[in-house]
Amino acid sequence: MKSGASRKIVFTAALAGNPNVGKSTVFNRLTGRSAHTGNWAGKTVVSAVGGFKRGNACFTVVDLPGAYSLRGKSADEAAAGGFIIRREADVIVAVADAGSLTRGVKFALEVASVYDPSEIILCVNLLDEARARGIETNLPKLSEMTGLTVIGASAANGEGIDELREAIARKCAEKERGGRERSLAATADPARIKKLCQTVRGKPDGLDRKIDKIILGVRGIPIMAALFGLILWITASGANLLSEGLTWVFAAALPAVRGLLEAAGAGADLTGFLCDGVLAVVCWVVSVMLPPMAIFFPLFTLLEDAGLLPRLAFNLDGVFKKAGAHGKQALTMCMGLGCNAAGVTACRIIDSGGERRKAVLTNVFTPCNGRFPLLTALTLIFFGGAARSVAAGFLAAAVSVGSTLLACKLISLASREKGASDFTLALPPYRRPRVLRAVAESARDKTARVLLRAVVAAAPAGALIWTLRRTGALDGFTAFLEPAGAAIGLDGVILAAFLLAFPANEIVLPVMLMCYSGAGVLREAPGLSELSDILRRGGWSAPTAACVMIFSICHFPCAATLATIFKETGSVKSTLLAAVLPTAFGAGLCAIVNFAARFV
Amino acid sequence: MEKRLSDLRTGQGGIIKKLEAAGAAGERLEELGFTRGSFVEAAHRSLFGDIAAYSLCGEVFAVREETAEGIVVETGG
């Protein structure tokens, strides 16, 4: 990307720095994009790219994964280090946390061994947070001591972003003019630089220490479990209300649409196809899947922002270690709660190969966005009442986490590798979660995306099922699967639904509904109690629901996740194992539950 | 008195004398700021006792026991 004599109007600036110093927040502010952010090291594992314009120059901004050094060991760090060492950018913005300036300066000076200091901007972020903890930073002095351009920022409030844009533009312009006299970077010790440039009043981490004493202590795990229970309870009771409201709206809207179509002179076939087929399925998907997601995801984002996830990894490390796994796997599982493909990619934060492979292979045991609504809907219908729903939620979590650990243990035993490797993880300062941002972000990035996927996938699935039914192939297919399904407490329709949902797990429920409701037409008003009627007519009981929930947690990953597993492991054997292992777990567990249910 | 970092009682601090942790683990610790001469304090120990949180220059890091064994610190008494 070196510029020759020709005029260059596209420049590249890369954001680099230690994990969790707010690079993605700076990136979002600079480019107006919406990369996901969270209060923990390793949230960004794949570089995001965006840009901004200034005058007639375009600036491409690359958000690199966090790294502690240019020669980092884990895959995400190596990617960031490689990008810098290959000199792929015109300007490097070394982002530092004002609260841990030593490490930030150390990183910036390391970058200065590859880039000329005139090509580096040291962005001291989180100034507001540091100030609140009594840390004052002397930015001019810092610039003088490091020999770098220094910009102070509090990216979350947008403070310092304009200055940063201007500095990037100025550096690029200077570089293009070709003022290539090499300036000298500081050789001083980063710890000394920090000492001379910052003053600290009082105990900077007093409150955090007090909270940590509780969260990381004996009471930590019960408190986290209670928080999880509270979230489940709010989700369960809130989802019921919301779903009722949506049912009411759709029950009024569907006949109105039908009336409009008829008035417009549409034929009976077209009206039926649109209203009983497409629209009915869409309404069902929305009214059953939207409420739990709209409540659960923002609440979970709040926990993430507050800084609880690394503490969860800390508290659970002992358990994971016994299974031959890594405590950071708790973090990759939390990512999997959003999307298993993302969870598998997130496993790059685990340095050691064996433990990373286990985390990759078992990520599917964490129910993703696409499966979560099915779990909540079935819980509400078959295990009813907020208190019992919470209990069922805990059982589902136990199945999910238990299977993960057991599978890790089995893989460890099979590969006979030495388990424990090193584990160091920064426990970030607690941050007051921004509620509005959490609600808006999760609504846009999670809820809306999942819903759209479900609706988009359900429409062709409806067409497919309609065709299959016409040709009689569907009945043949479900009849063929019936014995296998019955053996493990499911039925042919359920197995068929899971197989047809291989491209997207979101459509398990819509497919089952279409199969059970007969003639491929859904005439009931969409809602939880109507769903209950349809499923019970299909022969479901509480044990059936339990088995479906178990199988939803433990079965082969979706197409996108399997492709990602192949990409991350590069091994056909691992990819096959990732599909077979959970399915075997699911079938086994369902068989046990089904067997036990006969005696209860 | 010289002690292993992993042997510090909660609330006890010391100055890092030697980094004996081998290979990648040692490098990672140095990158995080566990360098000779810095003051480190044992802040919290996990319920299972396999991992502890250490405070260093106002930051807190979780370090597994076997890794912390590779750090020698000088305590006051």
XYZ file of C-alpha atoms in Angstrom:
677
model
C 0.000 0.000 0.000
C 2.991 2.300 -0.388
C 2.114 5.361 -2.369
C 4.150 6.110 -5.411
C 4.338 9.432 -7.220
C 0.635 9.361 -8.108
C -1.821 11.201 -5.920
C -3.412 8.906 -3.462
C -6.755 9.713 -1.974
C -7.548 6.467 -0.161
C -5.677 5.932 3.072
C -5.776 3.141 5.597
C -5.687 3.686 9.343
C -5.644 0.709 11.696
C -6.783 0.705 15.309
C -4.495 -1.455 17.408
C -3.879 -1.918 21.095
C -4.370 -4.098 24.142
C -7.645 -5.999 24.504
C -10.608 -4.178 26.041
C -9.251 -0.629 25.779
C -12.246 0.414 23.675
C -10.890 0.026 20.133
C -14.276 -1.052 18.819
C -15.986 1.890 20.502
C -13.463 4.269 18.899
C -14.035 2.444 15.601
C -17.808 2.813 15.833
C -17.494 6.513 16.629
C -14.963 7.156 13.854
C -16.894 5.339 11.153
C -20.495 5.548 12.344
C -20.710 1.773 12.166
C -21.883 -0.654 14.796
C -19.294 -3.304 15.538
C -20.200 -5.198 18.684
C -18.538 -4.045 21.860
C -18.384 -5.611 25.295
C -16.498 -5.174 28.525
C -14.057 -8.058 28.183
C -10.767 -8.958 26.528
C -11.269 -10.821 23.267
C -14.667 -9.548 22.159
C -13.307 -8.634 18.719
C -11.566 -11.595 17.086
C -12.103 -10.677 13.447
C -11.021 -7.294 12.116
C -13.869 -4.981 11.221
C -13.489 -2.501 8.373
C -15.212 0.836 7.985
C -14.349 4.299 6.822
C -14.902 8.036 6.907
C -14.483 10.880 4.449
C -12.766 14.151 4.959
C -12.645 16.573 2.073
C -11.792 14.567 -1.028
C -9.853 11.928 0.874
C -11.302 8.630 1.986
C -9.998 6.895 5.063
C -10.438 3.179 5.527
C -10.412 2.256 9.197
C -9.510 -1.276 10.302
C -10.440 -2.394 13.810
C -7.853 -5.039 14.745
C -8.381 -7.641 17.468
C -6.754 -6.722 20.768
C -3.173 -7.851 21.378
C -0.749 -7.563 24.255
C 2.215 -7.575 21.910
C 3.038 -7.846 18.204
C 4.232 -11.402 18.736
C 1.115 -12.641 20.534
C 0.457 -16.364 20.799
C -3.294 -16.712 20.324
C -4.723 -16.674 16.811
C -6.524 -13.332 17.149
C -3.423 -11.621 18.541
C -1.237 -13.097 15.821
C -3.612 -11.669 13.205
C -3.308 -8.168 14.684
C 0.473 -8.439 15.043
C 0.862 -9.721 11.481
C -1.181 -6.847 10.083
C 1.122 -4.353 11.791
C 4.377 -6.121 10.968
C 3.410 -6.363 7.281
C 2.899 -2.572 7.328
C -0.511 -2.784 5.700
C -1.731 0.566 7.007
C -0.652 4.175 6.371
C -1.269 5.203 9.949
C -1.568 3.167 13.133
C -3.770 4.451 15.902
C -2.447 2.787 19.044
C -5.387 2.877 21.425
C -4.519 2.791 25.120
C -6.618 2.680 28.272
C -5.814 5.679 30.460
C -6.297 3.337 33.410
C -3.464 1.054 32.266
C -1.160 3.475 30.564
C 2.033 1.472 31.049
C 0.861 -1.367 28.879
C -0.612 1.010 26.318
C 2.638 2.974 26.003
C 4.608 -0.255 25.825
C 2.448 -1.444 22.946
C 2.694 1.901 21.126
C 6.481 1.870 21.429
C 6.532 -1.676 20.102
C 4.542 -0.492 17.093
C 7.159 2.251 16.733
C 9.728 -0.458 16.027
C 7.844 -1.240 12.808
C 6.285 2.091 11.856
C 7.941 5.467 11.882
C 6.795 7.421 14.958
C 5.369 10.040 12.589
C 2.933 7.370 11.366
C 1.619 6.544 14.833
C -1.081 8.235 16.865
C -1.323 7.316 20.518
C -5.006 7.579 21.443
C -5.457 7.583 25.218
C -9.024 6.356 25.601
C -11.311 5.973 28.633
C -10.081 9.274 30.071
C -13.447 9.858 31.759
C -13.358 6.488 33.464
C -9.798 7.041 34.672
C -10.705 10.519 35.899
C -13.591 9.052 37.897
C -11.057 6.770 39.544
C -8.835 9.745 40.411
C -6.275 9.336 37.624
C -5.224 12.513 35.790
C -3.164 12.237 32.622
C -0.791 14.898 31.334
C -1.214 14.433 27.594
C 1.323 17.057 26.343
C 3.967 15.555 28.603
C 3.089 12.076 27.349
C 3.538 13.255 23.770
C 6.874 14.795 24.610
C 8.147 11.680 26.380
C 6.999 9.145 23.796
C 7.728 11.235 20.724
C 4.280 10.354 19.388
C 1.219 12.427 18.576
C -1.150 11.957 21.518
C -4.939 12.367 21.390
C -7.052 12.029 24.523
C -10.499 10.487 24.153
C -13.571 9.133 25.910
C -14.962 7.325 22.923
C -18.170 6.212 24.609
C -19.214 9.893 24.838
C -17.695 10.830 21.493
C -15.071 12.960 23.223
C -11.841 13.336 21.232
C -13.164 11.632 18.098
C -13.087 14.756 15.914
C -9.528 15.435 16.999
C -8.614 11.849 16.178
C -10.128 12.101 12.676
C -8.229 15.312 12.106
C -4.963 13.801 13.336
C -5.394 10.783 11.034
C -6.056 13.073 8.075
C -3.061 15.269 8.932
C -0.697 12.311 9.269
C -1.820 10.852 5.958
C -1.432 14.207 4.205
C 2.051 14.688 5.686
C 3.025 11.214 4.621
C 1.799 11.822 1.085
C 3.817 15.015 0.822
C 6.726 12.737 1.512
C 8.313 14.294 4.550
C 10.119 11.052 5.242
C 12.742 12.219 7.733
C 12.617 9.552 10.385
C 11.806 10.844 13.791
C 12.970 9.100 16.908
C 10.739 7.171 19.248
C 11.260 7.345 22.951
C 13.497 4.775 24.523
C 12.338 5.463 28.063
C 10.803 2.721 30.172
C 6.978 2.696 29.818
C 6.511 2.358 33.571
C 8.621 5.492 34.094
C 6.669 7.363 31.443
C 3.446 6.461 33.185
C 4.800 7.583 36.540
C 5.791 10.987 35.167
C 2.644 11.591 33.117
C -0.086 10.511 35.516
C -1.097 11.545 38.974
C -3.327 9.356 41.082
C -5.495 10.641 43.897
C -6.886 8.146 46.383
C -7.326 4.433 45.839
C -8.168 4.022 42.178
C -9.955 0.710 42.452
C -11.577 0.790 45.877
C -15.177 0.141 44.869
C -14.261 -2.478 42.258
C -12.267 -4.337 44.867
C -15.248 -4.369 47.201
C -17.577 -5.694 44.499
C -14.996 -8.268 43.421
C -14.685 -9.459 46.988
C -18.314 -10.552 46.759
C -18.486 -11.623 43.101
C -15.213 -13.578 43.098
C -15.725 -15.023 46.574
C -17.684 -17.932 47.981
C -20.936 -16.155 47.207
C -19.944 -15.470 43.602
C -21.404 -18.556 41.976
C -24.734 -18.417 43.881
C -25.031 -14.700 43.035
C -24.376 -15.337 39.354
C -26.869 -18.211 39.372
C -29.423 -15.946 41.064
C -28.836 -13.245 38.437
C -29.347 -15.831 35.705
C -32.552 -16.948 37.445
C -33.760 -13.365 37.690
C -33.178 -12.854 33.974
C -35.083 -16.063 33.199
C -37.924 -14.975 35.458
C -38.214 -11.534 33.868
C -38.042 -13.166 30.434
C -40.690 -15.757 31.244
C -43.198 -13.422 32.830
C -42.604 -10.604 30.355
C -42.746 -12.866 27.295
C -46.186 -14.148 28.258
C -47.597 -10.635 28.420
C -45.956 -9.492 25.199
C -47.050 -12.611 23.359
C -50.664 -12.080 24.413
C -50.508 -8.529 23.127
C -49.066 -9.626 19.791
C -51.670 -12.400 19.433
C -54.386 -9.828 19.935
C -52.888 -7.510 17.314
C -52.406 -10.271 14.728
C -55.831 -11.764 15.363
C -57.287 -8.395 14.430
C -54.880 -7.694 11.573
C -55.102 -10.992 9.650
C -58.848 -10.804 8.831
C -58.360 -7.151 7.884
C -55.646 -8.090 5.377
C -57.833 -10.875 4.029
C -60.674 -8.409 3.614
C -58.422 -5.956 1.813
C -57.182 -8.631 -0.591
C -60.695 -9.798 -1.350
C -61.844 -6.231 -1.883
C -58.918 -5.723 -4.272
C -60.265 -8.644 -6.294
C -57.580 -11.206 -5.502
C -58.643 -14.809 -6.210
C -59.305 -17.345 -3.482
C -56.064 -19.199 -4.262
C -53.911 -16.105 -3.987
C -55.674 -14.895 -0.840
C -55.327 -18.318 0.727
C -51.655 -18.602 -0.236
C -50.807 -15.178 1.137
C -52.950 -15.169 4.272
C -53.034 -18.820 5.326
C -49.543 -19.573 4.074
C -46.995 -16.796 4.096
C -48.592 -14.278 6.488
C -49.795 -16.863 8.977
C -46.319 -18.367 9.274
C -44.728 -14.954 9.598
C -47.178 -13.920 12.340
C -46.548 -17.172 14.175
C -42.809 -16.755 14.032
C -43.039 -13.184 15.248
C -45.503 -13.727 18.066
C -43.771 -16.796 19.470
C -40.129 -15.873 18.906
C -40.039 -12.110 19.370
C -41.136 -11.729 23.019
C -38.479 -13.872 24.737
C -35.718 -12.448 22.548
C -36.792 -8.853 23.023
C -36.482 -9.300 26.786
C -33.582 -11.736 27.223
C -31.015 -10.209 24.869
C -30.955 -6.660 26.297
C -30.717 -8.063 29.829
C -27.774 -10.230 28.813
C -26.087 -7.272 27.081
C -26.330 -5.375 30.379
C -24.399 -8.129 32.190
C -21.799 -8.143 29.428
C -21.329 -4.379 29.558
C -21.031 -4.406 33.325
C -17.964 -6.653 33.102
C -19.436 -9.824 34.608
C -18.419 -12.270 31.858
C -14.670 -12.444 32.673
C -15.648 -12.921 36.327
C -17.846 -15.814 35.258
C -14.808 -17.325 33.511
C -12.815 -16.810 36.728
C -15.413 -18.454 38.943
C -15.954 -21.410 36.650
C -12.325 -22.028 35.684
C -11.967 -24.764 38.305
C -14.896 -26.669 36.826
C -13.680 -26.274 33.261
C -10.180 -27.302 34.266
C -11.449 -30.597 35.701
C -13.023 -31.307 32.320
C -9.715 -30.581 30.597
C -11.090 -27.329 29.206
C -10.153 -23.670 29.527
C -11.914 -21.098 31.702
C -12.087 -18.756 28.725
C -14.454 -21.266 27.191
C -17.130 -19.655 29.377
C -16.632 -16.538 27.235
C -16.846 -18.401 23.927
C -20.017 -20.091 25.168
C -21.530 -16.698 25.920
C -20.729 -15.679 22.349
C -22.374 -18.912 21.217
C -25.522 -17.851 22.999
C -25.728 -15.222 20.264
C -24.583 -17.360 17.336
C -22.632 -20.616 17.375
C -20.662 -19.684 14.255
C -19.505 -16.533 16.078
C -18.840 -18.616 19.196
C -16.626 -20.998 17.219
C -14.653 -18.087 15.773
C -14.355 -16.579 19.268
C -12.429 -19.694 20.350
C -9.371 -18.003 18.839
C -8.885 -16.302 22.213
C -7.856 -19.680 23.681
C -4.105 -20.030 23.102
C -3.571 -23.740 23.521
C -4.558 -25.945 20.585
C -6.129 -28.848 22.450
C -8.355 -26.709 24.629
C -9.306 -24.539 21.690
C -10.380 -27.607 19.715
C -12.571 -28.758 22.606
C -14.179 -25.325 22.817
C -14.816 -25.371 19.054
C -16.316 -28.867 19.044
C -18.623 -28.256 22.005
C -19.840 -24.740 21.266
C -23.029 -26.076 19.712
C -24.177 -27.282 23.157
C -24.850 -23.619 23.930
C -28.269 -22.816 22.456
C -27.947 -19.924 20.020
C -30.380 -17.136 19.172
C -32.113 -19.354 16.660
C -32.866 -22.127 19.141
C -33.405 -20.011 22.234
C -36.968 -18.897 21.401
C -38.091 -22.514 20.857
C -36.712 -23.390 24.296
C -38.492 -20.485 25.991
C -41.766 -21.048 24.163
C -41.842 -24.755 25.077
C -40.904 -23.952 28.666
C -43.750 -21.466 28.975
C -46.287 -23.814 27.409
C -45.433 -27.128 29.018
C -43.895 -26.156 32.337
C -46.021 -23.008 32.811
C -45.876 -20.391 35.567
C -42.932 -18.092 36.117
C -41.426 -20.092 39.005
C -41.590 -23.419 37.185
C -40.291 -21.797 34.013
C -37.237 -20.621 35.930
C -36.710 -24.150 37.230
C -37.028 -25.529 33.699
C -34.604 -22.835 32.523
C -32.045 -23.959 35.083
C -32.504 -27.566 33.985
C -31.976 -26.551 30.363
C -28.833 -24.642 31.366
C -27.654 -27.698 33.301
C -28.161 -29.879 30.214
C -26.279 -27.361 28.091
C -23.321 -26.798 30.433
C -23.251 -30.411 31.628
C -23.094 -31.761 28.078
C -20.363 -29.268 27.218
C -18.202 -30.342 30.144
C -18.863 -34.046 29.657
C -18.017 -33.799 25.954
C -14.786 -31.907 26.791
C -13.882 -34.605 29.297
C -14.549 -37.363 26.757
C -12.432 -35.642 24.111
C -9.624 -35.177 26.679
C -9.746 -38.865 27.592
C -9.779 -39.903 23.961
C -6.858 -37.713 22.956
C -4.912 -38.386 26.174
C -3.325 -34.958 26.105
C -2.073 -33.100 29.122
C -4.850 -30.783 30.215
C -3.879 -27.729 32.173
C -2.234 -24.910 30.289
C -1.639 -21.360 31.352
C -4.548 -19.030 31.825
C -4.245 -15.335 32.379
C -7.206 -13.054 31.903
C -7.678 -9.376 32.646
C -10.622 -8.636 34.941
C -11.754 -5.242 33.638
C -13.159 -2.445 35.772
C -16.895 -2.624 36.317
C -18.747 -0.241 34.048
C -22.186 1.163 34.568
C -24.150 -0.454 31.734
C -25.871 1.942 29.378
C -29.426 0.657 29.379
C -30.736 2.498 26.329
C -27.749 1.475 24.238
C -28.142 -2.140 25.355
C -31.803 -2.161 24.392
C -31.247 -0.473 21.033
C -28.180 -2.523 20.119
C -29.638 -5.891 21.020
C -32.917 -5.057 19.311
C -31.116 -4.159 16.092
C -28.274 -6.675 16.025
C -29.797 -9.690 17.673
C -33.567 -9.645 17.840
C -34.203 -8.069 14.430
C -31.576 -10.217 12.720
C -32.834 -13.497 14.150
C -36.413 -12.606 13.376
C -35.544 -11.674 9.815
C -33.616 -14.902 9.326
C -36.516 -16.884 10.731
C -39.067 -15.155 8.519
C -36.880 -15.359 5.418
C -36.115 -19.024 6.040
C -39.678 -19.923 6.980
C -41.158 -18.698 3.681
C -39.227 -21.087 1.384
C -39.599 -23.793 4.024
C -43.355 -23.261 3.737
C -43.147 -23.612 -0.040
C -41.019 -26.753 0.289
C -43.372 -28.340 2.765
C -46.377 -27.465 0.664
C -44.736 -29.202 -2.324
C -43.624 -32.185 -0.267
C -47.132 -32.547 1.059
C -48.644 -32.351 -2.431
C -46.450 -35.133 -3.719
C -46.967 -37.172 -0.577
C -43.237 -37.106 0.022
C -43.594 -35.353 3.382
C -45.817 -38.045 4.846
C -43.433 -40.648 3.545
C -40.484 -38.780 5.058
C -42.067 -38.303 8.490
C -43.376 -41.903 8.484
C -39.875 -43.102 7.650
C -38.441 -41.112 10.586
C -41.264 -42.048 12.973
C -39.698 -45.202 14.494
C -36.366 -43.467 15.087
C -38.152 -40.488 16.629
C -40.437 -42.606 18.806
C -37.479 -44.496 20.243
C -36.125 -41.321 21.783
C -39.397 -39.705 22.862
C -39.799 -37.590 19.722
C -41.733 -38.308 16.550
C -41.196 -38.304 12.797
C -42.367 -34.707 12.392
C -39.918 -33.402 15.003
C -36.955 -35.213 13.475
C -37.985 -34.037 10.011
C -38.195 -30.463 11.340
C -34.669 -30.612 12.778
C -33.322 -32.076 9.515
C -35.110 -29.486 7.368
C -33.810 -26.760 9.687
C -30.179 -27.633 8.917
C -29.720 -24.344 7.005
C -31.256 -22.301 9.856
C -32.362 -23.555 13.254
C -34.937 -20.776 13.467
C -37.419 -22.727 11.354
C -37.755 -25.827 13.545
C -40.906 -24.434 15.122
C -42.550 -23.126 11.916
C -41.940 -26.459 10.156
C -43.422 -28.439 13.039
C -46.451 -26.132 13.095
C -47.075 -26.542 9.401
C -46.798 -30.315 9.650
C -49.123 -30.601 12.636
C -51.733 -28.063 11.576
C -52.636 -30.165 8.539
C -53.050 -29.175 4.889
C -50.195 -26.725 5.321
C -52.617 -24.055 6.447
C -52.451 -22.306 9.784
C -55.850 -20.953 10.627
C -55.494 -20.357 14.337
C -54.576 -16.966 15.693
C -50.870 -17.055 16.480
C -49.986 -17.187 20.169
C -48.624 -19.330 22.946
C -51.916 -20.920 24.026
C -52.846 -21.698 20.402
C -49.365 -23.176 19.937
C -50.043 -25.332 22.950
C -53.300 -26.609 21.378
C -51.635 -27.461 18.075
C -48.738 -29.311 19.696
C -50.977 -31.255 22.088
C -53.161 -32.278 19.158
C -49.946 -33.465 17.513
C -49.575 -35.880 20.415
C -47.196 -33.888 22.614
C -46.962 -34.182 26.379
C -44.563 -32.682 28.905
C -41.946 -35.447 28.328
C -42.150 -34.813 24.558
C -41.471 -31.120 25.169
C -38.559 -32.014 27.464
C -37.086 -34.297 24.810
C -37.490 -31.669 22.089
C -35.753 -29.112 24.324
C -32.901 -31.529 24.989
C -32.587 -32.403 21.317
C -32.646 -28.705 20.439
C -29.659 -28.144 22.739
C -27.853 -31.329 21.704
C -27.916 -31.944 17.965
C -25.789 -31.324 14.895
C -24.788 -27.671 14.341
C -26.397 -25.653 11.558
C -24.765 -25.391 8.135
C -23.061 -22.046 8.846
C -21.578 -23.292 12.123
C -20.281 -26.511 10.575
C -18.662 -24.505 7.779
C -17.032 -22.272 10.402
C -15.823 -25.304 12.374
C -14.210 -26.666 9.214
C -12.623 -23.279 8.533
C -11.261 -22.969 12.093
C -10.011 -26.551 12.506
C -9.142 -27.309 8.880
C -10.026 -30.910 9.592
C -12.820 -33.040 8.114
C -12.549 -35.410 11.060
C -13.109 -32.630 13.617
C -16.027 -31.270 11.608
C -17.680 -34.691 11.461
C -17.069 -35.179 15.160
C -18.673 -31.796 15.822
C -21.836 -33.066 14.111
C -21.905 -36.642 15.443
C -20.972 -35.999 19.070
C -23.843 -33.630 20.000
C -26.380 -35.693 18.056
C -25.324 -38.807 19.933
C -25.570 -36.897 23.214
C -29.048 -35.642 22.305
C -30.348 -39.041 21.232
C -28.931 -40.678 24.357
C -30.349 -38.083 26.749
C -33.751 -38.122 25.065
C -33.871 -41.924 25.254
C -33.093 -41.773 28.975
C -35.742 -39.098 29.660
C -38.295 -40.981 27.568
C -37.554 -44.207 29.424
C -37.733 -42.500 32.824
C -40.995 -40.720 31.929
C -42.773 -44.051 31.468
C -42.229 -44.890 35.108
C -43.233 -41.557 36.554
C 11.164 -13.113 52.582
C 10.988 -14.736 49.158
C 7.776 -16.490 48.239
C 5.997 -17.903 45.224
C 3.242 -15.619 43.957
C 0.821 -18.524 44.351
C 1.693 -18.747 48.066
C 0.644 -15.173 48.898
C -2.262 -14.889 51.291
C -5.216 -12.849 50.066
C -4.448 -9.207 50.745
C -0.705 -9.835 50.931
C 1.584 -8.077 48.474
C 5.144 -8.319 47.277
C 7.691 -7.063 44.797
C 8.429 -9.319 41.846
C 11.989 -10.673 41.999
C 12.132 -13.359 39.370
C 9.997 -14.714 36.551
C 10.550 -18.422 36.224
C 7.424 -19.261 34.239
C 8.621 -20.891 31.068
C 7.835 -20.105 27.455
C 4.553 -18.630 26.351
C 3.137 -18.316 29.856
C 6.157 -16.292 31.007
C 6.040 -14.001 27.986
C 2.325 -13.415 28.474
C 2.868 -12.473 32.120
C 5.574 -9.993 31.167
C 3.327 -8.442 28.543
C 0.648 -7.951 31.167
C 3.113 -6.069 33.357
C 4.371 -8.802 35.683
C 7.929 -7.532 35.402
C 10.796 -7.426 37.875
C 10.362 -4.681 40.410
C 6.604 -4.257 40.110
C 4.396 -4.513 43.137
C 1.722 -7.183 43.010
C -0.974 -8.073 45.507
C -3.086 -11.212 45.851
C -6.630 -9.853 45.692
C -9.001 -12.813 45.470
C -8.818 -16.567 45.333
C -11.459 -18.596 43.514
C -13.799 -20.975 45.272
C -12.011 -23.965 43.751
C -8.609 -22.562 44.696
C -7.141 -23.226 41.266
C -6.963 -19.611 40.165
C -6.472 -16.271 41.867
C -6.864 -12.615 40.978
C -3.815 -10.383 41.421
C -3.844 -6.631 41.453
C -1.008 -4.899 39.672
C -0.777 -1.154 39.028
C -4.519 -0.728 39.580
C -5.471 -3.542 37.238
C -6.677 -7.004 38.167
C -5.606 -10.200 36.423
C -6.748 -13.772 36.888
C -3.795 -16.164 36.867
C -3.937 -19.951 37.257
C -2.066 -21.387 40.219
C 0.548 -23.306 38.218
C 1.401 -20.152 36.281
C 1.640 -18.048 39.435
C 4.070 -20.605 40.881
C 6.585 -19.400 38.307
C 6.818 -15.931 39.868
C 9.028 -15.224 42.869
C 8.123 -12.219 44.996
C 9.753 -10.505 47.959
C 7.286 -9.868 50.758
C 7.727 -7.450 53.612
C 7.896 -9.946 56.445
